[in-house]
Coordinates of C-alpha atoms in Angstrom, one line a residue:
Chain W
Q1 CA -38.1 25.2 143.6
S2 CA -41.8 25.6 143.3
V3 CA -43.8 24.5 140.2
L4 CA -45.7 27.8 140.3
T5 CA -43.5 31.0 140.2
Q6 CA -44.3 34.0 142.3
T7 CA -42.4 37.3 142.9
P8 CA -40.8 36.9 146.3
S9 CA -42.0 40.3 147.6
V10 CA -44.2 43.3 146.8
S11 CA -45.0 46.4 148.7
G12 CA -47.5 49.2 148.7
A13 CA -48.8 52.1 150.8
P14 CA -52.1 52.1 152.6
G15 CA -54.9 52.7 150.2
Q16 CA -52.9 51.7 147.1
R17 CA -53.5 48.7 144.8
V18 CA -51.0 45.9 144.3
T19 CA -51.0 42.8 142.2
I20 CA -49.3 39.5 142.9
S21 CA -48.5 37.2 139.9
C22 CA -48.3 33.5 139.6
T23 CA -46.8 31.8 136.6
G24 CA -47.2 28.2 135.7
S25 CA -47.1 26.0 132.6
S26 CA -49.1 24.0 130.2
S27 CA -49.4 21.1 132.7
N28 CA -51.1 23.2 135.4
I29 CA -52.6 26.7 134.9
G30 CA -52.2 26.4 131.1
A31 CA -54.1 23.1 131.1
G32 CA -57.2 24.9 132.4
Y33 CA -56.9 24.0 136.1
D34 CA -58.3 26.5 138.6
V35 CA -56.0 28.8 140.5
H36 CA -56.6 29.5 144.2
W37 CA -55.0 32.0 146.5
Y38 CA -54.2 31.9 150.2
Q39 CA -53.3 34.5 152.8
H40 CA -50.9 33.3 155.5
L41 CA -50.2 35.3 158.6
P42 CA -47.3 34.1 160.8
G43 CA -48.4 31.7 163.4
T44 CA -51.9 31.1 161.9
A45 CA -53.4 28.7 159.4
P46 CA -53.5 29.7 155.8
K47 CA -56.8 31.2 154.7
L48 CA -58.5 30.6 151.4
L49 CA -58.8 34.0 149.8
I50 CA -59.8 33.2 146.2
Y51 CA -60.9 29.9 144.7
G52 CA -61.7 28.9 141.2
N53 CA -59.6 31.7 139.7
N54 CA -61.9 34.6 140.8
N55 CA -64.4 33.6 143.5
R56 CA -64.3 34.9 147.0
P57 CA -65.4 32.7 149.9
S58 CA -67.9 34.2 152.2
G59 CA -66.4 36.9 154.4
V60 CA -63.5 37.8 152.2
P61 CA -63.7 41.5 151.3
D62 CA -64.2 42.5 147.7
R63 CA -60.9 44.4 147.8
F64 CA -59.4 41.0 146.9
S65 CA -59.9 39.7 143.4
G66 CA -58.3 37.1 141.1
S67 CA -57.8 36.6 137.5
K68 CA -56.3 34.0 135.1
S69 CA -55.0 34.1 131.6
G70 CA -53.0 31.5 129.7
T71 CA -50.4 30.0 132.0
S72 CA -50.6 32.8 134.6
A73 CA -52.8 34.2 137.3
S74 CA -52.9 37.3 139.4
L75 CA -54.3 38.4 142.7
A76 CA -55.2 42.1 143.1
I77 CA -55.6 43.9 146.4
T78 CA -57.2 47.3 146.3
G79 CA -57.4 49.8 149.2
L80 CA -54.4 48.3 150.9
Q81 CA -54.7 48.0 154.7
A82 CA -52.0 47.3 157.3
E83 CA -53.8 44.1 158.1
D84 CA -53.2 42.8 154.6
E85 CA -49.5 42.5 155.3
A86 CA -48.9 38.7 155.0
D87 CA -47.6 36.0 152.8
Y88 CA -49.7 35.1 149.8
Y89 CA -49.6 31.7 147.9
C90 CA -51.1 30.6 144.7
Q91 CA -52.1 27.0 144.2
S92 CA -53.3 24.9 141.3
Y93 CA -53.3 21.3 140.1
D94 CA -50.8 19.7 137.8
N95 CA -51.5 16.8 135.5
S96 CA -47.9 15.6 135.1
L97 CA -46.5 12.8 137.3
S98 CA -49.9 11.2 138.1
G99 CA -51.5 14.4 139.1
S100 CA -50.7 16.6 142.1
V101 CA -51.4 19.7 143.9
V102 CA -48.9 22.5 143.4
F103 CA -48.2 25.7 145.3
G104 CA -46.3 28.8 144.4
G105 CA -43.2 29.9 146.3
G106 CA -45.2 32.6 148.1
T107 CA -45.1 36.4 148.0
K108 CA -44.5 38.6 151.0
L109 CA -46.7 41.7 150.9
T110 CA -45.4 44.6 152.9
V111 CA -47.8 47.5 153.6
Chain Z
Q1 CA -68.6 24.9 160.4
I2 CA -65.8 22.5 159.3
T3 CA -62.9 22.2 161.8
L4 CA -59.7 20.2 161.6
K5 CA -57.0 19.7 164.2
E6 CA -53.6 18.0 163.9
S7 CA -52.1 15.9 166.7
G8 CA -48.9 13.9 167.1
P9 CA -45.3 14.2 168.4
T10 CA -43.5 17.5 168.4
L11 CA -40.1 15.9 168.3
V12 CA -38.9 12.9 166.3
K13 CA -35.4 11.6 165.8
H14 CA -33.6 11.2 162.5
T15 CA -34.6 8.0 160.7
Q16 CA -37.8 7.5 162.8
T17 CA -41.3 7.4 161.4
L18 CA -43.7 10.3 162.0
T19 CA -47.3 9.6 162.5
L20 CA -49.8 12.5 162.6
T21 CA -53.5 12.4 163.1
C22 CA -56.0 14.9 161.7
S23 CA -59.3 14.9 163.6
F24 CA -62.1 16.7 161.8
S25 CA -65.8 17.6 162.2
A26 CA -68.8 18.7 160.3
F27 CA -68.2 16.6 157.2
S28 CA -67.8 12.9 156.5
L29 CA -64.9 11.5 154.4
Y30 CA -67.4 8.8 153.2
T31 CA -69.5 11.5 151.5
S32 CA -68.9 11.9 147.7
G33 CA -66.9 15.0 146.9
E34 CA -65.0 15.2 150.1
A35 CA -61.2 15.0 150.6
V36 CA -58.5 15.8 153.2
G37 CA -55.1 16.9 152.4
W38 CA -51.7 17.3 154.1
I39 CA -49.5 20.4 153.6
R40 CA -46.3 21.4 155.4
Q41 CA -44.2 24.5 155.7
P42 CA -40.6 24.3 156.8
P43 CA -39.5 27.4 158.8
G44 CA -39.0 30.4 156.5
K45 CA -40.0 28.4 153.4
A46 CA -43.1 28.0 151.2
L47 CA -46.1 25.7 151.6
E48 CA -45.5 22.2 150.2
W49 CA -48.3 19.8 149.4
L50 CA -47.8 16.3 150.7
G51 CA -50.9 14.3 149.8
L52 CA -54.6 13.8 149.6
I53 CA -57.2 11.2 150.5
Y54 CA -60.6 11.2 148.8
W55 CA -64.0 10.0 149.9
N56 CA -63.6 6.9 147.7
D57 CA -60.3 6.1 149.5
E58 CA -58.2 7.1 146.4
K59 CA -54.9 8.7 147.4
R60 CA -52.5 11.0 145.7
Y61 CA -49.0 11.8 147.0
S62 CA -46.4 14.4 146.2
P63 CA -44.1 12.8 143.6
S64 CA -41.0 13.8 145.5
L65 CA -42.2 12.2 148.8
K66 CA -44.5 9.3 147.6
N67 CA -42.0 6.6 148.6
R68 CA -42.1 7.8 152.3
L69 CA -45.8 8.8 152.7
T70 CA -48.9 6.9 153.6
I71 CA -52.3 8.5 154.2
T72 CA -55.1 6.4 155.7
R73 CA -58.5 7.1 157.2
D74 CA -59.9 5.6 160.4
T75 CA -63.1 3.8 159.6
S76 CA -64.6 4.3 163.1
K77 CA -63.7 8.0 163.6
N78 CA -63.5 11.2 161.7
E79 CA -59.7 10.9 161.4
V80 CA -57.0 10.8 158.8
V81 CA -53.5 9.6 159.5
L82 CA -50.3 10.7 157.8
T83 CA -47.3 8.5 158.1
M84 CA -43.9 9.6 156.9
T85 CA -40.9 7.3 157.2
N86 CA -37.2 7.9 157.5
M87 CA -37.5 11.4 158.9
D88 CA -34.6 13.8 158.4
P89 CA -33.9 17.2 159.9
V90 CA -35.0 18.8 156.6
D91 CA -38.5 17.5 157.3
T92 CA -38.7 19.9 160.3
A93 CA -41.9 21.9 159.5
T94 CA -45.3 22.9 160.5
Y95 CA -47.7 20.2 159.3
Y96 CA -51.3 21.1 158.3
C97 CA -54.3 19.1 157.4
A98 CA -57.0 20.7 155.4
H99 CA -60.4 20.0 153.9
S100 CA -60.3 19.8 150.2
R101 CA -63.0 20.1 147.5
P102 CA -62.1 17.8 144.6
R103 CA -64.3 19.9 142.4
Y104 CA -61.8 22.7 142.7
H105 CA -58.7 21.0 144.1
D106 CA -58.5 23.7 146.7
F107 CA -58.3 23.7 150.5
D108 CA -61.1 25.7 152.1
F109 CA -60.6 24.9 155.8
W110 CA -57.3 24.3 157.5
G111 CA -56.2 23.0 160.9
Q112 CA -54.1 25.1 163.1
G113 CA -50.9 23.2 162.2
T114 CA -48.5 21.3 164.4
L115 CA -44.7 22.0 164.4
V116 CA -42.6 18.8 164.1
T117 CA -38.9 19.1 164.8
V118 CA -36.6 16.3 163.6
S119 CA -33.4 16.0 165.7
S120 CA -30.2 14.7 164.3

């Protein structure tokens, strides 16, 4: 069971907007630690999509955006494209048990 | 451009020790603010963080696996080594190493991953 909770699956039609949620607790997201998002296509390495809650690395389209509030965070994808079909993971840091990196359980996006 | 690549055995036996090497380029693990992490993904399951080694040789390990894990760096090469003892079939997974930015605790560059199967 993952420390960060994500909805197992979401779906949307091409062109639509979807959001993926990530719920944590007072020892991770709620403690002020940044949330990051990764896109993972089968057979490839995960790709950093959003870092520091709402920042996009160079090359990531502005269709992807992140937000954080309290003990939760969200990834929004607008103008859905077929190529966006992938697994999405949130990640943060947790200050319990000597400090550790924590991942969400992942959300499968179907377009 | 930062690159990383994992290498090691693809098959290990139950109770054996796994040793994986992460070879990287375009950064130095002796430079302040750099870190390398290990993450794995069992087939059909989520990503799981294993551990981190920082530029100052500080290490952090997953609480659930810390008794089995050791992460070291090679002083003469740009390499980081992950050792996991007492392997079990449930440890079958794709193992990734990734560059980490301690400022953010994120992983901005990843290796391609290597599938390790543990036989019973």
